[in-house]
Short mmCIF file of C-alpha atoms in Angstrom, two decimals:
data_model
loop_
_atom_site.label_atom_id
_atom_site.label_comp_id
_atom_site.label_asym_id
_atom_site.label_seq_id
_atom_site.Cartn_x
_atom_site.Cartn_y
_atom_site.Cartn_z
CA MET A 817 -15.11 -25.25 7.22
CA LYS A 818 -15.04 -22.65 9.90
CA THR A 819 -12.25 -19.93 9.37
CA VAL A 820 -11.57 -17.53 11.96
CA ILE A 821 -9.75 -14.36 11.72
CA ILE A 822 -8.23 -13.34 15.05
CA LYS A 823 -9.76 -9.60 15.87
CA TYR A 824 -7.38 -6.79 17.29
CA ASN A 825 -6.35 -3.53 16.33
CA ALA A 826 -4.77 -5.06 12.80
CA GLY A 827 -5.35 -2.41 9.86
CA ASN A 828 -5.83 -5.23 7.30
CA THR A 829 -8.65 -7.19 8.86
CA GLN A 830 -11.63 -5.79 6.71
CA SER A 831 -9.60 -6.31 3.77
CA VAL A 832 -8.61 -9.63 4.50
CA ILE A 833 -12.74 -10.50 5.32
CA PHE A 834 -13.58 -9.33 2.00
CA ALA A 835 -11.19 -11.14 0.26
CA LEU A 836 -12.27 -14.32 1.65
CA GLN A 837 -15.72 -13.22 0.94
CA ARG A 838 -14.68 -12.95 -2.89
CA MET A 839 -13.94 -16.55 -2.26
CA GLY A 840 -17.22 -17.21 -1.10
CA ILE A 841 -15.90 -17.99 2.22
CA GLU A 842 -17.61 -16.16 5.57
CA PRO A 843 -14.90 -15.98 7.91
CA ILE A 844 -16.22 -15.19 11.61
CA LEU A 845 -13.89 -12.25 13.44
CA SER A 846 -12.73 -13.24 16.97
CA ASN A 847 -10.68 -13.12 19.80
CA ASP A 848 -12.34 -15.37 22.01
CA PRO A 849 -9.75 -18.54 22.80
CA GLU A 850 -12.61 -21.35 22.22
CA GLU A 851 -13.91 -19.70 18.97
CA ILE A 852 -10.24 -19.72 17.69
CA LYS A 853 -9.60 -22.82 19.00
CA SER A 854 -12.61 -24.37 17.35
CA ALA A 855 -11.71 -23.06 13.76
CA ASP A 856 -10.53 -25.52 10.60
CA LYS A 857 -8.52 -22.42 9.51
CA VAL A 858 -6.91 -19.48 11.55
CA ILE A 859 -5.99 -16.23 9.70
CA PHE A 860 -3.79 -13.59 12.05
CA PRO A 861 -3.64 -10.28 9.85
CA GLY A 862 -1.18 -7.63 10.55
CA VAL A 863 -0.32 -4.37 9.71
CA GLY A 864 1.13 -1.81 12.07
CA GLU A 865 4.05 -1.81 14.38
CA ALA A 866 5.52 -4.57 16.41
CA VAL A 867 5.76 -3.01 20.11
CA ASN A 868 1.96 -1.71 20.02
CA THR A 869 0.80 -5.12 18.43
CA MET A 870 2.82 -7.16 21.00
CA ARG A 871 1.40 -5.26 23.68
CA HIS A 872 -2.08 -5.43 22.20
CA LEU A 873 -1.75 -9.39 21.75
CA SER A 874 -0.73 -10.04 25.04
CA GLU A 875 -3.37 -7.98 26.76
CA LEU A 876 -5.96 -10.21 24.92
CA GLY A 877 -3.85 -13.36 25.85
CA MET A 878 -3.12 -14.34 22.08
CA ASP A 879 0.43 -14.45 22.20
CA ARG A 880 0.13 -17.32 24.18
CA LEU A 881 -2.76 -18.98 22.54
CA ILE A 882 -1.55 -18.67 19.09
CA PRO A 883 1.49 -20.52 19.07
CA SER A 884 -0.65 -23.39 20.90
CA LEU A 885 -3.20 -23.77 17.93
CA THR A 886 -2.98 -27.05 16.28
CA GLN A 887 -4.80 -26.25 12.79
CA PRO A 888 -3.60 -24.61 10.31
CA VAL A 889 -2.64 -20.72 10.61
CA LEU A 890 -1.67 -18.36 8.35
CA GLY A 891 -0.16 -15.02 9.51
CA ILE A 892 0.17 -12.14 7.31
CA CYS A 893 2.78 -9.17 7.19
CA LEU A 894 3.27 -7.68 10.67
CA GLY A 895 1.34 -11.08 11.76
CA MET A 896 4.16 -13.25 10.35
CA GLN A 897 6.71 -10.98 11.93
CA VAL A 898 5.32 -11.30 15.51
CA MET A 899 4.94 -15.24 15.22
CA CYS A 900 8.87 -14.90 14.82
CA ARG A 901 11.57 -15.14 18.13
CA HIS A 902 12.59 -11.45 18.35
CA SER A 903 12.10 -7.89 16.06
CA GLU A 904 14.48 -5.30 15.74
CA GLU A 905 11.63 -3.04 15.61
CA GLY A 906 11.41 -1.83 18.95
CA GLU A 907 13.45 -4.51 20.06
CA THR A 908 10.57 -6.42 20.78
CA PRO A 909 10.17 -10.22 22.09
CA CYS A 910 7.64 -12.07 19.74
CA MET A 911 5.95 -15.38 19.97
CA GLY A 912 8.98 -17.62 19.04
CA ILE A 913 6.72 -19.88 16.56
CA PHE A 914 9.50 -19.36 13.92
CA GLU A 915 12.79 -19.37 15.36
CA THR A 916 14.37 -16.32 13.74
CA THR A 917 15.03 -12.68 14.30
CA VAL A 918 12.81 -9.75 12.27
CA LYS A 919 15.62 -7.22 11.00
CA LYS A 920 15.14 -3.99 9.71
CA PHE A 921 15.80 -2.91 5.85
CA VAL A 922 18.94 -0.83 5.59
CA ARG A 923 19.13 1.06 2.42
CA GLN A 924 22.72 0.92 1.06
CA LYS A 925 25.12 3.66 0.43
CA GLY A 926 24.46 4.76 -3.06
CA SER A 927 21.58 2.32 -3.97
CA THR A 928 18.17 3.39 -5.47
CA LEU A 929 16.25 1.03 -3.24
CA LYS A 930 14.07 2.63 -0.46
CA VAL A 931 12.92 1.58 2.58
CA PRO A 932 9.85 0.65 3.15
CA HIS A 933 9.71 -2.12 0.15
CA MET A 934 6.62 -0.68 -1.39
CA GLY A 935 5.30 -2.69 -4.44
CA TRP A 936 4.79 -5.57 -6.46
CA ASN A 937 7.43 -8.05 -6.51
CA THR A 938 8.03 -11.24 -7.46
CA LEU A 939 8.13 -14.88 -5.67
CA GLY A 940 10.84 -17.50 -6.02
CA GLU A 941 12.14 -20.82 -4.58
CA VAL A 942 8.19 -21.74 -4.14
CA GLY A 943 7.14 -25.33 -4.00
CA SER A 944 4.87 -26.14 -1.16
CA PRO A 945 0.86 -26.93 -0.54
CA LEU A 946 0.73 -22.72 0.16
CA MET A 947 3.35 -21.52 -1.73
CA ASP A 948 2.78 -23.96 -5.18
CA ASN A 949 4.76 -24.08 -8.48
CA THR A 950 2.21 -22.02 -10.09
CA LEU A 951 3.21 -18.97 -7.87
CA GLU A 952 6.94 -19.15 -9.04
CA ASN A 953 8.02 -15.57 -10.43
CA GLN A 954 4.28 -14.32 -10.17
CA HIS A 955 3.84 -10.81 -8.49
CA VAL A 956 2.34 -9.96 -4.72
CA TYR A 957 2.24 -6.95 -3.17
CA PHE A 958 4.28 -6.28 -0.37
CA VAL A 959 4.60 -3.17 1.95
CA HIS A 960 7.39 -3.41 4.84
CA SER A 961 10.64 -2.10 6.63
CA TYR A 962 11.45 -4.92 8.48
CA TYR A 963 12.10 -8.57 7.06
CA VAL A 964 12.73 -12.02 8.08
CA PRO A 965 16.23 -13.19 6.57
CA LEU A 966 16.48 -16.87 4.80
CA GLY A 967 16.44 -19.91 6.66
CA GLU A 968 15.10 -23.25 7.75
CA HIS A 969 11.32 -21.92 7.52
CA THR A 970 11.62 -20.20 4.46
CA ILE A 971 8.83 -21.77 1.60
CA ALA A 972 9.24 -19.05 -0.84
CA ALA A 973 11.95 -15.95 -1.23
CA THR A 974 12.14 -12.45 -2.36
CA GLU A 975 14.89 -10.27 -3.35
CA TYR A 976 15.12 -6.61 -2.19
CA ILE A 977 18.18 -5.15 -1.26
CA HIS A 978 19.09 -8.91 -0.43
CA PRO A 979 17.00 -12.00 -0.81
CA PHE A 980 14.65 -12.45 2.28
CA SER A 981 11.61 -14.69 3.27
CA ALA A 982 8.58 -14.22 1.37
CA ALA A 983 6.81 -16.95 3.15
CA LEU A 984 7.40 -19.44 6.09
CA ARG A 985 6.16 -22.39 7.41
CA LYS A 986 6.60 -24.62 10.53
CA ASP A 987 4.39 -27.64 11.14
CA ASN A 988 1.09 -26.33 11.38
CA PHE A 989 1.85 -22.21 11.02
CA TYR A 990 2.30 -20.71 7.67
CA ALA A 991 3.15 -17.01 7.16
CA VAL A 992 3.61 -14.61 4.48
CA GLN A 993 5.29 -11.23 3.99
CA PHE A 994 3.20 -9.64 1.26
CA HIS A 995 -0.38 -9.06 1.18
CA PRO A 996 -2.24 -11.78 -0.45
CA GLU A 997 -5.75 -9.83 0.45
CA LYS A 998 -4.23 -7.31 -1.82
CA SER A 999 -2.29 -9.17 -4.28
CA ALA A 1000 -4.73 -9.87 -7.32
CA GLY A 1001 -5.02 -13.26 -8.91
CA PRO A 1002 -1.74 -14.77 -7.15
CA GLY A 1003 -2.93 -13.38 -4.05
CA ALA A 1004 -6.26 -15.11 -4.15
CA LYS A 1005 -4.91 -18.32 -5.17
CA ILE A 1006 -2.43 -18.22 -2.04
CA LEU A 1007 -5.68 -17.92 -0.05
CA GLU A 1008 -7.13 -20.67 -1.68
CA ASN A 1009 -4.26 -22.95 -1.09
CA PHE A 1010 -4.23 -21.98 2.60
CA ILE A 1011 -8.09 -22.83 3.05
CA ALA A 1012 -7.46 -26.19 0.96
CA ILE A 1013 -4.62 -27.33 3.39
CA MET B 553 12.66 -7.37 -8.39
CA LEU B 554 10.45 -4.50 -7.21
CA THR B 555 8.64 -3.35 -10.23
CA LYS B 556 7.58 0.34 -11.01
CA ARG B 557 3.96 1.18 -10.65
CA ILE B 558 1.39 2.20 -12.67
CA ILE B 559 -1.62 4.45 -10.98
CA PRO B 560 -4.83 5.48 -12.28
CA CYS B 561 -6.11 8.29 -9.96
CA LEU B 562 -10.11 9.06 -9.73
CA ASP B 563 -11.27 12.13 -8.71
CA ILE B 564 -14.76 11.69 -6.77
CA LYS B 565 -17.57 13.94 -6.14
CA ASP B 566 -20.63 12.69 -4.49
CA GLY B 567 -19.60 9.23 -5.25
CA ARG B 568 -18.80 9.97 -8.86
CA THR B 569 -15.80 9.96 -10.94
CA VAL B 570 -14.44 13.42 -12.20
CA LYS B 571 -11.37 14.94 -13.49
CA GLY B 572 -10.08 18.47 -13.41
CA ILE B 573 -7.97 19.33 -16.28
CA ASN B 574 -5.23 21.90 -14.81
CA PHE B 575 -7.34 21.54 -11.56
CA VAL B 576 -10.59 23.19 -13.22
CA ASP B 577 -13.13 22.42 -15.99
CA ILE B 578 -14.42 19.19 -14.28
CA ARG B 579 -15.71 16.46 -16.40
CA ASP B 580 -17.61 13.05 -15.23
CA ALA B 581 -15.83 10.01 -16.36
CA GLY B 582 -18.16 7.23 -14.36
CA ASP B 583 -18.82 5.20 -11.62
CA PRO B 584 -15.53 4.61 -9.28
CA VAL B 585 -15.69 0.98 -8.18
CA GLU B 586 -16.62 -0.11 -11.73
CA LEU B 587 -13.54 1.92 -13.13
CA GLY B 588 -11.63 0.98 -10.04
CA ALA B 589 -12.33 -2.88 -11.12
CA LEU B 590 -11.68 -2.48 -14.49
CA TYR B 591 -8.34 -0.96 -14.05
CA ALA B 592 -7.72 -3.34 -10.99
CA GLU B 593 -7.93 -6.44 -14.04
CA GLN B 594 -6.36 -4.56 -16.56
CA GLY B 595 -3.14 -4.47 -14.64
CA ALA B 596 -3.24 -1.12 -12.61
CA ASP B 597 -0.67 -1.87 -9.61
CA GLU B 598 -2.44 0.43 -7.32
CA LEU B 599 -5.36 3.12 -7.30
CA VAL B 600 -5.91 6.67 -6.04
CA PHE B 601 -9.63 7.88 -4.88
CA LEU B 602 -9.46 11.68 -3.92
CA ASP B 603 -12.78 12.83 -2.42
CA ILE B 604 -13.36 16.38 -3.58
CA THR B 605 -16.44 16.61 -2.04
CA ALA B 606 -16.68 19.42 0.26
CA THR B 607 -20.12 18.54 2.33
CA ASN B 608 -20.32 16.24 5.72
CA GLU B 609 -22.55 14.18 3.97
CA GLY B 610 -20.61 13.71 0.72
CA ARG B 611 -17.66 12.45 3.33
CA LYS B 612 -20.20 9.73 4.82
CA THR B 613 -20.85 8.77 1.01
CA PHE B 614 -17.41 8.73 0.71
CA VAL B 615 -16.94 6.24 3.42
CA ASP B 616 -19.52 3.99 2.31
CA LEU B 617 -17.76 4.25 -1.30
CA VAL B 618 -14.39 3.02 0.17
CA LYS B 619 -16.01 -0.09 1.85
CA ARG B 620 -17.43 -0.87 -1.89
CA ILE B 621 -14.44 -0.33 -3.46
CA ALA B 622 -12.38 -2.62 -1.14
CA GLN B 623 -15.35 -5.53 -1.70
CA HIS B 624 -14.56 -5.42 -5.14
CA ILE B 625 -11.12 -4.50 -5.71
CA ASN B 626 -8.03 -6.66 -5.00
CA ILE B 627 -5.09 -4.52 -5.45
CA PRO B 628 -3.76 -1.66 -2.91
CA PHE B 629 -5.81 1.76 -2.86
CA THR B 630 -4.80 5.16 -1.31
CA VAL B 631 -7.94 7.36 -0.36
CA GLY B 632 -7.48 11.28 0.09
CA GLY B 633 -8.99 14.59 0.16
CA GLY B 634 -10.20 16.73 3.27
CA ILE B 635 -8.27 14.51 6.02
CA SER B 636 -7.30 17.06 8.70
CA SER B 637 -7.20 14.60 11.84
CA VAL B 638 -6.80 10.95 13.45
CA GLU B 639 -10.34 10.52 13.32
CA ASP B 640 -11.16 11.04 9.81
CA VAL B 641 -8.49 8.62 9.07
CA ARG B 642 -9.74 5.48 11.23
CA PRO B 643 -12.73 4.95 9.43
CA LEU B 644 -11.21 5.22 5.60
CA LEU B 645 -8.64 2.56 7.03
CA GLN B 646 -11.20 0.24 8.76
CA SER B 647 -13.61 0.50 5.78
CA GLY B 648 -10.46 -1.29 3.92
CA ALA B 649 -8.27 1.52 2.34
CA ASP B 650 -4.85 0.54 2.53
CA LYS B 651 -3.28 4.17 2.45
CA ILE B 652 -4.54 7.37 3.37
CA SER B 653 -3.16 10.75 1.95
CA VAL B 654 -2.88 14.03 3.20
CA ASN B 655 -2.29 17.07 1.33
CA SER B 656 -3.38 20.98 2.61
CA SER B 657 -3.82 19.73 6.17
CA ALA B 658 -0.54 18.51 6.75
CA VAL B 659 0.81 22.16 5.57
CA LYS B 660 -1.55 23.83 7.81
CA ARG B 661 -0.23 21.46 10.68
CA PRO B 662 2.75 19.34 10.03
CA GLU B 663 2.39 17.89 13.09
CA LEU B 664 -0.40 15.95 11.73
CA ILE B 665 1.67 13.58 9.70
CA ASN B 666 3.43 12.36 13.05
CA GLU B 667 0.13 11.92 14.65
CA LEU B 668 -1.02 9.65 11.72
CA VAL B 669 2.08 7.54 11.65
CA ASP B 670 1.79 7.15 15.33
CA ALA B 671 -1.86 5.93 15.06
CA PHE B 672 -1.46 3.96 11.72
CA GLY B 673 2.08 3.19 10.81
CA SER B 674 4.12 5.13 8.16
CA GLN B 675 3.47 2.72 5.75
CA CYS B 676 -0.16 3.88 5.08
CA ILE B 677 0.38 7.52 5.54
CA VAL B 678 1.17 9.49 1.90
CA VAL B 679 1.93 12.82 1.60
CA ALA B 680 0.39 14.61 -1.18
CA ILE B 681 2.20 18.01 -2.79
CA ASP B 682 1.47 20.10 -5.09
CA ALA B 683 3.57 22.21 -6.44
CA LYS B 684 4.16 25.03 -9.24
CA PHE B 685 7.69 26.63 -10.65
CA ILE B 686 7.49 30.36 -10.06
CA GLU B 687 10.65 32.50 -10.18
CA GLY B 688 13.29 29.43 -9.78
CA LYS B 689 11.42 27.79 -7.13
CA TRP B 690 8.88 25.24 -6.62
CA VAL B 691 6.49 26.85 -4.48
CA VAL B 692 4.00 24.34 -2.51
CA HIS B 693 0.35 25.00 -3.55
CA THR B 694 -2.97 23.73 -1.34
CA HIS B 695 -6.54 23.56 -1.56
CA GLY B 696 -6.02 22.04 -4.77
CA GLY B 697 -3.66 23.98 -6.10
CA SER B 698 -5.49 27.64 -5.36
CA ARG B 699 -3.39 28.81 -2.65
CA PRO B 700 0.39 29.40 -2.86
CA THR B 701 2.26 28.61 0.43
CA ASP B 702 5.71 29.98 1.65
CA LYS B 703 7.00 26.25 1.43
CA VAL B 704 9.27 25.32 -1.27
CA LEU B 705 8.82 21.70 -2.37
CA GLN B 706 12.09 19.87 -1.59
CA ASP B 707 12.09 21.11 2.07
CA TRP B 708 8.78 20.15 2.56
CA THR B 709 9.42 16.73 1.21
CA ILE B 710 12.04 16.36 3.48
CA GLU B 711 10.24 17.47 6.54
CA ALA B 712 7.26 15.02 5.30
CA GLU B 713 9.54 12.02 5.43
CA LYS B 714 11.80 13.09 8.97
CA ARG B 715 8.03 13.19 10.42
CA GLY B 716 7.40 9.39 8.76
CA ALA B 717 5.72 9.76 5.80
CA GLY B 718 5.58 6.13 4.10
CA GLU B 719 5.23 7.93 0.79
CA ILE B 720 5.25 11.15 -1.48
CA LEU B 721 2.73 11.99 -4.19
CA PHE B 722 4.36 14.78 -6.01
CA THR B 723 1.99 16.54 -9.05
CA SER B 724 3.25 19.51 -10.69
CA MET B 725 0.68 21.81 -11.17
CA ASP B 726 2.65 23.05 -14.27
CA HIS B 727 2.55 19.81 -16.09
CA ASP B 728 -0.84 18.62 -14.86
CA GLY B 729 -3.23 18.67 -17.84
CA THR B 730 -0.83 19.38 -20.57
CA LYS B 731 0.15 15.97 -21.56
CA SER B 732 3.49 16.85 -21.99
CA GLY B 733 5.23 15.09 -19.73
CA PHE B 734 6.16 14.48 -15.99
CA ALA B 735 7.80 17.19 -14.10
CA ASN B 736 11.20 14.70 -14.40
CA SER B 737 14.17 17.35 -13.60
CA ALA B 738 12.31 18.21 -9.79
CA LEU B 739 11.25 14.71 -9.23
CA SER B 740 15.28 13.45 -10.19
CA GLU B 741 16.19 15.78 -7.75
CA LEU B 742 13.88 14.95 -4.67
CA ASN B 743 14.73 11.24 -5.70
CA GLN B 744 18.13 11.81 -4.65
CA LYS B 745 17.22 13.78 -1.33
CA ILE B 746 14.55 11.14 -0.39
CA GLY B 747 14.51 7.47 1.21
CA ILE B 748 10.91 6.99 0.66
CA PRO B 749 8.85 6.22 -2.80
CA ILE B 750 8.04 9.05 -4.67
CA ILE B 751 4.84 8.70 -6.97
CA ALA B 752 5.25 11.13 -10.20
CA SER B 753 1.82 12.95 -11.16
CA GLY B 754 0.90 15.59 -13.52
CA GLY B 755 1.72 15.42 -17.40
CA ALA B 756 1.42 12.14 -18.67
CA GLY B 757 0.29 12.33 -21.90
CA THR B 758 2.01 9.61 -24.01
CA MET B 759 3.40 5.90 -22.90
CA GLU B 760 6.92 7.63 -23.50
CA HIS B 761 6.28 9.81 -20.73
CA PHE B 762 5.74 6.62 -18.41
CA LYS B 763 9.17 5.31 -19.55
CA THR B 764 10.93 8.62 -19.43
CA THR B 765 9.46 9.39 -15.62
CA PHE B 766 10.92 5.68 -14.29
CA GLU B 767 14.42 6.48 -16.10
CA GLU B 768 15.10 10.39 -15.82
CA GLY B 769 12.93 11.24 -12.94
CA ALA B 770 14.06 7.86 -11.21
CA SER B 771 10.01 7.81 -10.25
CA ASP B 772 8.99 4.63 -7.87
CA ALA B 773 5.08 5.09 -9.74
CA ALA B 774 3.28 7.04 -11.98
CA LEU B 775 0.04 8.34 -11.33
CA ALA B 776 -2.19 9.31 -14.45
CA ALA B 777 -6.00 10.24 -14.64
CA SER B 778 -7.54 11.77 -17.76
CA ILE B 779 -5.56 9.48 -20.38
CA PHE B 780 -6.56 6.33 -18.30
CA HIS B 781 -10.61 7.61 -18.00
CA PHE B 782 -10.67 8.95 -21.43
CA LYS B 783 -9.16 5.53 -22.88
CA GLU B 784 -6.36 7.51 -24.69
CA ILE B 785 -4.01 4.90 -23.47
CA ALA B 786 -5.05 1.26 -22.21
CA ILE B 787 -2.99 0.17 -19.16
CA PRO B 788 -2.08 -3.59 -20.91
CA ASP B 789 -0.78 -1.71 -24.05
CA LEU B 790 1.13 0.56 -21.80
CA LYS B 791 2.70 -2.29 -19.76
CA SER B 792 3.85 -4.04 -22.60
CA TYR B 793 5.37 -1.24 -24.25
CA LEU B 794 7.27 -0.90 -20.91
CA LYS B 795 8.22 -4.34 -20.59
CA LYS B 796 9.93 -4.05 -24.48
CA GLU B 797 11.66 -0.85 -23.21
CA GLY B 798 13.27 -2.83 -20.13
CA ILE B 799 11.38 -1.18 -17.45
CA ARG B 800 10.77 -3.65 -15.15
CA VAL B 801 6.93 -3.64 -14.51
CA ARG B 802 4.05 -6.26 -13.08
#
């Protein structure tokens, strides 16, 4: 089993490596197209901001490579967002794997709910190899100001201000808005599920 | 639904946990990685590690410590202490810290907040504010609470938010170490004015104090140190108490 983490300027890369190591997996950190294509599993982390991230990914050719991959790919947080078609963050054209737009959370007048959505929130509407039934109502850790609306690719939902996609799947592409690498037991379970796909 | 967060804070000096009572009289309370892992296992929602080491040698030790923390702990953590530039932050985030906090250096040079936000994103920039109520005003203090400034809590918090801070950690120096409850009226006022999460700090003594800061103070998270380190309150007991009282917790 060869697990490759895509190497670019994503802020949470080290944490993802440590999370896999805690599961006994030694991932390879690489942006070499051949290395990535030959992996059994590819993890695409992400923390930061969409405009610079897309620019950086395109300099590395990753914006074209990632959509062409055929093995299971897991996007995390901003990784998930740039796998969508377009992000309202800087009105950025993204990779277009998931045909959906990434929208900004808008704080509702008179609401106590702040933006960013930061902290532990529950998963709902689960039931897939990645997001199995044991994860229903489990808490995972989120930090984000932009979200993917519910849609045909949604495989888990969470509610903040309104319901949104906590996880997506299309064919071999999987993605989560939260941080499994920082989500204690449920996070480890989701990474294990991904590795087992 | 989003839950309220319980955050143990570990002060670190030369790789060991310490906690000042009212910012003086430091006592030793153990190994940071072991203690942090224990808290994570017990249900702490996040951890804060504040480096109070002053020497350059100590700083390097701290970066190594951050890496060890990230290796062993599977919940988010913030690190702070002595950060005054983008270059100070990079190794900490690269070592696996999720957020960093700035305090005195941001008061001295507020543009630092913008620089950090531009380099790393709002989500990982926490502005920590120590303030003391003096003659009807919450006066911001720096250098571990030892130096009063001309800044007032509310204005400084609003400015930090405008500059892009992702979160505020407000410590009431009047309440810190007193175990008499959090500064809920100040917190409630701040929470009405601010659109980013606020962590309440200073004053935790009983489980009820956490309930009241979430209800009356509208705090998003509550931070405490000695009551956890000296096992006066166990996190699992605190969580079940809050759940019973109708507060959403993990």
